[in-house]
N, CA, C and O atoms as a DFTB+ gen file, in Angstrom:
508 C
 N C O
     1  1       0.845      -1.192       0.000
     2  2       0.000       0.000       0.000
     3  2       0.881       1.243       0.000
     4  3       1.766       1.394       0.843
     5  1       0.625       2.128      -0.958
     6  2       1.401       3.354      -1.055
     7  2       0.820       4.397      -0.107
     8  3      -0.385       4.650      -0.095
     9  1       1.690       4.983       0.670
    10  2       1.236       5.997       1.615
    11  2       2.209       7.163       1.668
    12  3       3.423       6.992       1.552
    13  1       1.651       8.340       1.846
    14  2       2.425       9.529       2.166
    15  2       1.926      10.001       3.522
    16  3       0.730      10.226       3.703
    17  1       2.826      10.150       4.458
    18  2       2.438      10.533       5.810
    19  2       3.163      11.811       6.198
    20  3       4.388      11.841       6.315
    21  1       2.380      12.864       6.395
    22  2       2.939      14.152       6.807
    23  2       3.021      14.228       8.321
    24  3       2.226      13.615       9.033
    25  1       3.982      14.981       8.797
    26  2       4.135      15.227      10.221
    27  2       4.882      16.536      10.411
    28  3       5.406      17.119       9.462
    29  1       4.918      16.986      11.661
    30  2       5.680      18.180      11.980
    31  2       4.851      19.430      12.172
    32  3       5.383      20.478      12.538
    33  1       3.566      19.335      11.931
    34  2       2.717      20.495      12.142
    35  2       2.524      20.765      13.622
    36  3       2.975      19.999      14.473
    37  1       1.851      21.858      13.911
    38  2       1.590      22.205      15.298
    39  2       1.173      23.639      15.437
    40  3       0.898      24.325      14.453
    41  1       1.129      24.089      16.680
    42  2       0.769      25.471      17.009
    43  2       2.053      26.255      17.254
    44  3       2.891      25.847      18.058
    45  1       2.201      27.358      16.573
    46  2       3.402      28.169      16.705
    47  2       3.014      29.645      16.669
    48  3       2.029      30.019      16.032
    49  1       3.775      30.465      17.343
    50  2       3.523      31.899      17.326
    51  2       4.025      32.515      16.023
    52  3       4.934      31.991      15.381
    53  1       3.426      33.614      15.656
    54  2       3.872      34.338      14.476
    55  2       5.366      34.655      14.605
    56  3       5.845      35.064      15.663
    57  1       6.073      34.456      13.514
    58  2       7.512      34.662      13.513
    59  2       8.308      33.391      13.781
    60  3       9.527      33.363      13.613
    61  1       7.617      32.357      14.192
    62  2       8.269      31.101      14.491
    63  2       8.523      30.254      13.258
    64  3       8.276      30.679      12.129
    65  1       9.024      29.043      13.495
    66  2       9.383      28.145      12.393
    67  2       8.843      26.744      12.651
    68  3       8.610      26.338      13.790
    69  1       8.658      26.036      11.568
    70  2       8.273      24.627      11.635
    71  2       8.954      23.892      10.489
    72  3       9.214      24.466       9.431
    73  1       9.237      22.618      10.715
    74  2       9.751      21.768       9.647
    75  2       8.777      20.612       9.449
    76  3       8.614      19.751      10.314
    77  1       8.150      20.619       8.311
    78  2       7.209      19.560       7.982
    79  2       7.927      18.436       7.258
    80  3       8.851      18.674       6.480
    81  1       7.498      17.215       7.517
    82  2       8.068      16.047       6.858
    83  2       6.969      15.259       6.163
    84  3       5.818      15.249       6.599
    85  1       7.342      14.606       5.084
    86  2       6.418      13.744       4.347
    87  2       7.173      12.458       4.038
    88  3       8.063      12.432       3.188
    89  1       6.808      11.405       4.734
    90  2       7.472      10.120       4.555
    91  2       6.635       9.227       3.661
    92  3       5.445       9.021       3.901
    93  1       7.269       8.703       2.634
    94  2       6.578       7.829       1.700
    95  2       6.897       6.375       2.008
    96  3       8.007       6.040       2.421
    97  1       5.924       5.533       1.803
    98  2       6.134       4.095       1.969
    99  2       5.339       3.351       0.900
   100  3       4.391       3.889       0.328
   101  1       5.730       2.127       0.643
   102  2       5.025       1.315      -0.341
   103  2       5.645       1.360      -1.725
   104  3       5.474       0.431      -2.514
   105  1       6.359       2.427      -2.023
   106  2       7.086       2.538      -3.278
   107  2       8.041       3.719      -3.159
   108  3       7.899       4.564      -2.275
   109  1       8.991       3.762      -4.040
   110  2       9.901       4.900      -4.055
   111  2       9.362       5.984      -4.975
   112  3       8.739       5.698      -5.997
   113  1       9.610       7.226      -4.600
   114  2       9.218       8.360      -5.426
   115  2      10.440       9.098      -5.950
   116  3      10.387      10.295      -6.233
   117  1      11.536       8.371      -6.075
   118  2      12.792       8.997      -6.486
   119  2      12.731       9.565      -7.901
   120  3      13.551      10.412      -8.252
   121  1      11.785       9.121      -8.714
   122  2      11.661       9.642     -10.073
   123  2      10.457      10.563     -10.223
   124  3      10.056      10.883     -11.342
   125  1       9.883      10.988      -9.110
   126  2       8.723      11.885      -9.144
   127  2       9.049      13.195      -8.448
   128  3       9.649      13.211      -7.374
   129  1       8.646      14.287      -9.074
   130  2       8.679      15.552      -8.348
   131  2       7.699      15.444      -7.186
   132  3       6.712      14.712      -7.253
   133  1       7.987      16.177      -6.135
   134  2       7.126      16.182      -4.955
   135  2       6.732      17.616      -4.632
   136  3       7.470      18.558      -4.920
   137  1       5.574      17.763      -4.037
   138  2       5.088      19.113      -3.746
   139  2       4.361      19.159      -2.422
   140  3       3.907      18.147      -1.888
   141  1       4.271      20.363      -1.920
   142  2       3.447      20.666      -0.758
   143  2       2.313      21.586      -1.204
   144  3       2.519      22.533      -1.962
   145  1       1.130      21.287      -0.721
   146  2      -0.028      22.133      -0.898
   147  2      -0.592      22.436       0.489
   148  3      -0.218      21.792       1.469
   149  1      -1.479      23.404       0.569
   150  2      -2.132      23.678       1.838
   151  2      -3.572      24.090       1.600
   152  3      -3.937      24.591       0.537
   153  1      -4.372      23.865       2.619
   154  2      -5.784      24.234       2.527
   155  2      -6.230      24.841       3.849
   156  3      -6.219      24.189       4.893
   157  1      -6.618      26.098       3.774
   158  2      -7.141      26.802       4.935
   159  2      -8.654      26.594       4.986
   160  3      -9.274      26.292       3.966
   161  1      -9.244      26.752       6.159
   162  2     -10.695      26.561       6.288
   163  2     -11.470      27.458       5.328
   164  3     -11.240      28.665       5.265
   165  1     -12.389      26.850       4.584
   166  2     -13.214      27.612       3.666
   167  2     -12.543      28.018       2.379
   168  3     -13.131      28.728       1.563
   169  1     -11.307      27.572       2.189
   170  2     -10.573      27.945       0.975
   171  2     -10.189      26.703       0.177
   172  3     -10.213      25.585       0.692
   173  1      -9.839      26.916      -1.075
   174  2      -9.393      25.816      -1.911
   175  2      -7.951      25.442      -1.578
   176  3      -7.176      26.252      -1.071
   177  1      -7.625      24.207      -1.876
   178  2      -6.249      23.761      -1.682
   179  2      -5.349      24.518      -2.662
   180  3      -5.673      24.661      -3.841
   181  1      -4.211      25.000      -2.148
   182  2      -3.325      25.799      -2.984
   183  2      -1.905      25.274      -2.943
   184  3      -1.466      24.667      -1.967
   185  1      -1.204      25.527      -4.030
   186  2       0.188      25.118      -4.151
   187  2       1.075      25.936      -3.216
   188  3       0.877      27.140      -3.051
   189  1       2.054      25.267      -2.608
   190  2       3.002      25.951      -1.725
   191  2       4.423      25.879      -2.287
   192  3       5.081      26.903      -2.472
   193  1       4.886      24.656      -2.554
   194  2       6.265      24.480      -3.020
   195  2       6.398      23.124      -3.687
   196  3       5.627      22.203      -3.416
   197  1       7.383      23.014      -4.562
   198  2       7.654      21.745      -5.225
   199  2       9.142      21.593      -5.470
   200  3       9.880      22.574      -5.558
   201  1       9.564      20.351      -5.578
   202  2      10.958      20.038      -5.866
   203  2      10.970      18.995      -6.981
   204  3      10.181      18.050      -6.972
   205  1      11.867      19.178      -7.932
   206  2      11.937      18.265      -9.067
   207  2      12.391      16.879      -8.632
   208  3      12.912      16.700      -7.531
   209  1      12.188      15.903      -9.506
   210  2      12.520      14.532      -9.146
   211  2      14.002      14.381      -8.838
   212  3      14.380      13.579      -7.984
   213  1      14.852      15.153      -9.533
   214  2      16.292      15.071      -9.281
   215  2      16.715      15.940      -8.106
   216  3      17.852      15.856      -7.643
   217  1      15.810      16.765      -7.630
   218  2      16.146      17.630      -6.506
   219  2      16.909      18.887      -6.884
   220  3      17.321      19.659      -6.018
   221  1      17.093      19.086      -8.174
   222  2      17.916      20.213      -8.617
   223  2      17.127      21.498      -8.799
   224  3      17.706      22.583      -8.848
   225  1      15.825      21.382      -8.899
   226  2      14.986      22.567      -9.084
   227  2      13.894      22.624      -8.027
   228  3      13.333      21.604      -7.625
   229  1      13.613      23.829      -7.598
   230  2      12.533      24.056      -6.655
   231  2      11.695      25.237      -7.147
   232  3      12.153      26.066      -7.933
   233  1      10.465      25.285      -6.665
   234  2       9.566      26.377      -7.061
   235  2       8.645      26.658      -5.889
   236  3       8.172      25.743      -5.215
   237  1       8.397      27.947      -5.659
   238  2       7.607      28.352      -4.502
   239  2       6.471      29.284      -4.907
   240  3       6.591      30.070      -5.846
   241  1       5.383      29.176      -4.182
   242  2       4.319      30.165      -4.336
   243  2       4.838      31.497      -3.817
   244  3       5.675      31.534      -2.915
   245  1       4.349      32.575      -4.378
   246  2       4.792      33.900      -3.959
   247  2       4.565      34.114      -2.464
   248  3       5.325      34.825      -1.806
   249  1       3.517      33.494      -1.941
   250  2       3.150      33.704      -0.543
   251  2       4.184      33.138       0.430
   252  3       4.224      33.550       1.589
   253  1       5.016      32.203      -0.020
   254  2       6.014      31.604       0.892
   255  2       7.441      31.813       0.410
   256  3       8.391      31.410       1.081
   257  1       7.592      32.436      -0.741
   258  2       8.931      32.646      -1.297
   259  2       9.779      33.436      -0.314
   260  3       9.358      34.474       0.197
   261  1      10.973      32.935      -0.059
   262  2      11.870      33.594       0.877
   263  2      11.689      33.130       2.310
   264  3      12.533      33.404       3.163
   265  1      10.591      32.425       2.584
   266  2      10.326      31.927       3.943
   267  2      10.286      30.408       3.991
   268  3      10.418      29.818       5.064
   269  1      10.107      29.778       2.857
   270  2       9.986      28.327       2.802
   271  2      11.128      27.694       2.031
   272  3      11.647      28.273       1.077
   273  1      11.513      26.503       2.456
   274  2      12.542      25.738       1.748
   275  2      12.087      24.296       1.657
   276  3      11.850      23.643       2.673
   277  1      11.967      23.801       0.433
   278  2      11.601      22.411       0.224
   279  2      12.863      21.617      -0.091
   280  3      13.746      22.099      -0.799
   281  1      12.942      20.413       0.432
   282  2      14.093      19.554       0.182
   283  2      13.629      18.105       0.202
   284  3      12.509      17.803       0.613
   285  1      14.500      17.223      -0.245
   286  2      14.147      15.802      -0.240
   287  2      15.364      14.966       0.095
   288  3      16.502      15.327      -0.205
   289  1      15.086      13.834       0.727
   290  2      16.118      12.859       1.048
   291  2      15.685      11.569       0.367
   292  3      14.812      10.856       0.861
   293  1      16.300      11.281      -0.758
   294  2      15.890      10.124      -1.551
   295  2      16.085       8.835      -0.780
   296  3      15.250       7.934      -0.850
   297  1      17.179       8.742      -0.048
   298  2      17.467       7.516       0.699
   299  2      16.382       7.234       1.728
   300  3      16.062       6.079       2.007
   301  1      15.814       8.307       2.294
   302  2      14.764       8.152       3.300
   303  2      13.369       8.219       2.681
   304  3      12.366       8.051       3.375
   305  1      13.311       8.465       1.375
   306  2      12.020       8.569       0.689
   307  2      11.135       9.615       1.388
   308  3       9.944       9.395       1.606
   309  1      11.738      10.737       1.728
   310  2      11.090      11.766       2.540
   311  2      11.311      13.139       1.929
   312  3      12.381      13.442       1.401
   313  1      10.276      13.959       2.013
   314  2      10.328      15.346       1.555
   315  2      10.072      16.247       2.750
   316  3       9.281      15.918       3.634
   317  1      10.746      17.382       2.765
   318  2      10.636      18.309       3.887
   319  2      10.181      19.683       3.397
   320  3      10.395      20.054       2.243
   321  1       9.561      20.411       4.287
   322  2       9.249      21.812       4.045
   323  2       9.592      22.586       5.305
   324  3       8.919      22.464       6.329
   325  1      10.629      23.370       5.219
   326  2      11.014      24.250       6.316
   327  2      10.315      25.585       6.121
   328  3      10.478      26.230       5.084
   329  1       9.550      25.996       7.098
   330  2       8.823      27.259       7.019
   331  2       9.309      28.167       8.144
   332  3       9.250      27.805       9.319
   333  1       9.787      29.344       7.769
   334  2      10.273      30.327       8.729
   335  2       9.404      31.579       8.689
   336  3       8.603      31.767       7.773
   337  1       9.572      32.417       9.681
   338  2       8.825      33.682       9.757
   339  2       7.338      33.442       9.496
   340  3       6.713      34.122       8.682
   341  1       6.803      32.476      10.195
   342  2       5.415      32.086       9.959
   343  2       4.456      33.227      10.300
   344  3       4.673      34.009      11.225
   345  1       3.382      33.280       9.501
   346  2       2.353      34.309       9.665
   347  2       1.007      33.630       9.941
   348  3       0.807      32.470       9.581
   349  1       0.099      34.351      10.575
   350  2      -1.234      33.755      10.814
   351  2      -1.891      33.244       9.529
   352  3      -2.634      32.263       9.555
   353  1      -1.617      33.905       8.422
   354  2      -2.213      33.470       7.157
   355  2      -1.604      32.178       6.618
   356  3      -2.073      31.648       5.610
   357  1      -0.575      31.673       7.271
   358  2      -0.029      30.364       6.910
   359  2      -0.820      29.228       7.554
   360  3      -0.581      28.058       7.257
   361  1      -1.752      29.565       8.427
   362  2      -2.564      28.552       9.085
   363  2      -3.354      27.754       8.064
   364  3      -4.119      28.316       7.280
   365  1      -3.166      26.436       8.079
   366  2      -3.806      25.555       7.102
   367  2      -3.417      24.120       7.409
   368  3      -2.545      23.852       8.236
   369  1      -4.089      23.205       6.718
   370  2      -3.636      21.823       6.703
   371  2      -2.682      21.689       5.522
   372  3      -3.023      22.054       4.396
   373  1      -1.499      21.169       5.780
   374  2      -0.483      21.036       4.756
   375  2      -0.422      19.586       4.277
   376  3      -0.364      18.649       5.073
   377  1      -0.437      19.432       2.954
   378  2      -0.431      18.120       2.327
   379  2       0.782      17.974       1.413
   380  3       1.211      18.936       0.776
   381  1       1.320      16.782       1.357
   382  2       2.323      16.512       0.342
   383  2       1.708      15.591      -0.714
   384  3       0.740      14.873      -0.459
   385  1       2.301      15.639      -1.898
   386  2       1.788      14.846      -3.001
   387  2       2.902      14.570      -3.996
   388  3       3.906      15.281      -4.039
   389  1       2.715      13.543      -4.782
   390  2       3.703      13.149      -5.782
   391  2       3.191      13.462      -7.183
   392  3       2.022      13.236      -7.496
   393  1       4.066      13.977      -8.007
   394  2       3.745      14.262      -9.401
   395  2       3.327      12.970     -10.100
   396  3       3.977      11.938      -9.933
   397  1       2.258      13.021     -10.873
   398  2       1.776      11.844     -11.581
   399  2       2.765      11.339     -12.622
   400  3       2.824      10.143     -12.906
   401  1       3.540      12.257     -13.186
   402  2       4.412      11.936     -14.318
   403  2       5.843      11.756     -13.839
   404  3       6.465      12.724     -13.403
   405  1       6.385      10.538     -13.908
   406  2       7.786      10.337     -13.510
   407  2       8.740      11.006     -14.490
   408  3       8.468      11.115     -15.686
   409  1       9.857      11.447     -13.945
   410  2      10.934      12.047     -14.750
   411  2      10.450      13.248     -15.558
   412  3      10.968      13.522     -16.641
   413  1       9.457      13.963     -15.032
   414  2       8.939      15.142     -15.732
   415  2      10.028      16.207     -15.839
   416  3      10.802      16.421     -14.906
   417  1      10.072      16.853     -16.967
   418  2      10.989      17.984     -17.125
   419  2      10.251      19.227     -16.644
   420  3       9.198      19.587     -17.170
   421  1      10.814      19.862     -15.652
   422  2      10.163      21.035     -15.098
   423  2       9.281      20.684     -13.910
   424  3       9.200      19.532     -13.483
   425  1       8.630      21.704     -13.395
   426  2       7.775      21.565     -12.214
   427  2       6.383      22.078     -12.544
   428  3       6.235      23.118     -13.185
   429  1       5.377      21.357     -12.111
   430  2       4.008      21.803     -12.297
   431  2       3.425      22.178     -10.942
   432  3       3.816      21.635      -9.909
   433  1       2.498      23.101     -10.964
   434  2       1.892      23.559      -9.718
   435  2       0.405      23.259      -9.658
   436  3      -0.261      23.601      -8.681
   437  1      -0.113      22.628     -10.690
   438  2      -1.535      22.331     -10.754
   439  2      -1.870      21.134      -9.900
   440  3      -1.219      20.093      -9.991
   441  1      -2.876      21.275      -9.076
   442  2      -3.273      20.238      -8.132
   443  2      -3.579      18.917      -8.835
   444  3      -3.230      17.850      -8.329
   445  1      -4.223      18.983      -9.990
   446  2      -4.644      17.776     -10.690
   447  2      -3.481      16.966     -11.253
   448  3      -3.668      15.817     -11.652
   449  1      -2.286      17.549     -11.291
   450  2      -1.103      16.842     -11.785
   451  2      -0.416      16.028     -10.677
   452  3       0.620      15.402     -10.905
   453  1      -0.996      16.048      -9.508
   454  2      -0.408      15.320      -8.384
   455  2      -1.366      14.265      -7.854
   456  3      -2.582      14.458      -7.861
   457  1      -0.813      13.156      -7.397
   458  2      -1.637      12.149      -6.749
   459  2      -0.884      11.587      -5.546
   460  3       0.140      12.140      -5.146
   461  1      -1.367      10.523      -4.979
   462  2      -0.818       9.930      -3.762
   463  2      -0.746      10.956      -2.638
   464  3       0.307      11.159      -2.033
   465  1      -1.848      11.582      -2.376
   466  2      -1.914      12.590      -1.330
   467  2      -1.822      11.975       0.054
   468  3      -2.319      10.875       0.297
   469  1      -1.170      12.712       0.968
   470  2      -1.147      12.299       2.357
   471  2      -2.392      12.795       3.069
   472  3      -3.268      13.405       2.456
   473  1      -2.466      12.530       4.372
   474  2      -3.661      12.917       5.153
   475  2      -3.577      14.344       5.656
   476  3      -4.568      14.905       6.125
   477  1      -2.388      14.933       5.556
   478  2      -2.218      16.319       5.962
   479  2      -1.745      16.470       7.400
   480  3      -1.938      15.586       8.235
   481  1      -1.127      17.604       7.665
   482  2      -0.711      17.960       9.011
   483  2      -1.115      19.406       9.264
   484  3      -0.888      20.279       8.426
   485  1      -1.713      19.652      10.422
   486  2      -2.263      20.978      10.732
   487  2      -1.158      21.921      11.190
   488  3      -0.363      21.584      12.067
   489  1      -1.117      23.088      10.596
   490  2      -0.239      24.164      11.040
   491  2      -1.114      25.327      11.472
   492  3      -1.930      25.827      10.698
   493  1      -0.937      25.752      12.714
   494  2      -1.701      26.883      13.242
   495  2      -0.718      27.925      13.745
   496  3       0.134      27.640      14.586
   497  1      -0.847      29.128      13.221
   498  2       0.040      30.221      13.603
   499  2      -0.783      31.264      14.339
   500  3      -1.728      31.834      13.795
   501  1      -0.408      31.499      15.573
   502  2      -1.130      32.473      16.383
   503  2      -0.465      33.843      16.272
   504  3       0.749      33.953      16.100
   505  1      -1.280      34.869      16.375
   506  2      -0.754      36.239      16.251
   507  2      -0.347      36.816      17.599
   508  3       0.114      37.955      17.670
């Protein structure tokens, strides 16, 4: 059974940091780009960050650019999202997902291009 399991969320004060993890099991995603999305209450799920399958390229939503860093550890089959200078508007459930297309050239940010979604981890930023 293929699973993506997110962890690392929690309650943090504005200006604080969190490191989210997404551990994959059941298969390797070494040839798939990986991404983080988030969904705030009453809002649609939105793209946050992605990393190419080779790990050489990353892409960030404007809302987290300069505050977020996505990385991956192929040996651990795990993707990370380091979020710094957190703001109340970062409050959301954060999900990781794998690109449907292996060895894709470039990075896509469209939700429908990703599958194998995890269950999400809650991030709450207090003001």
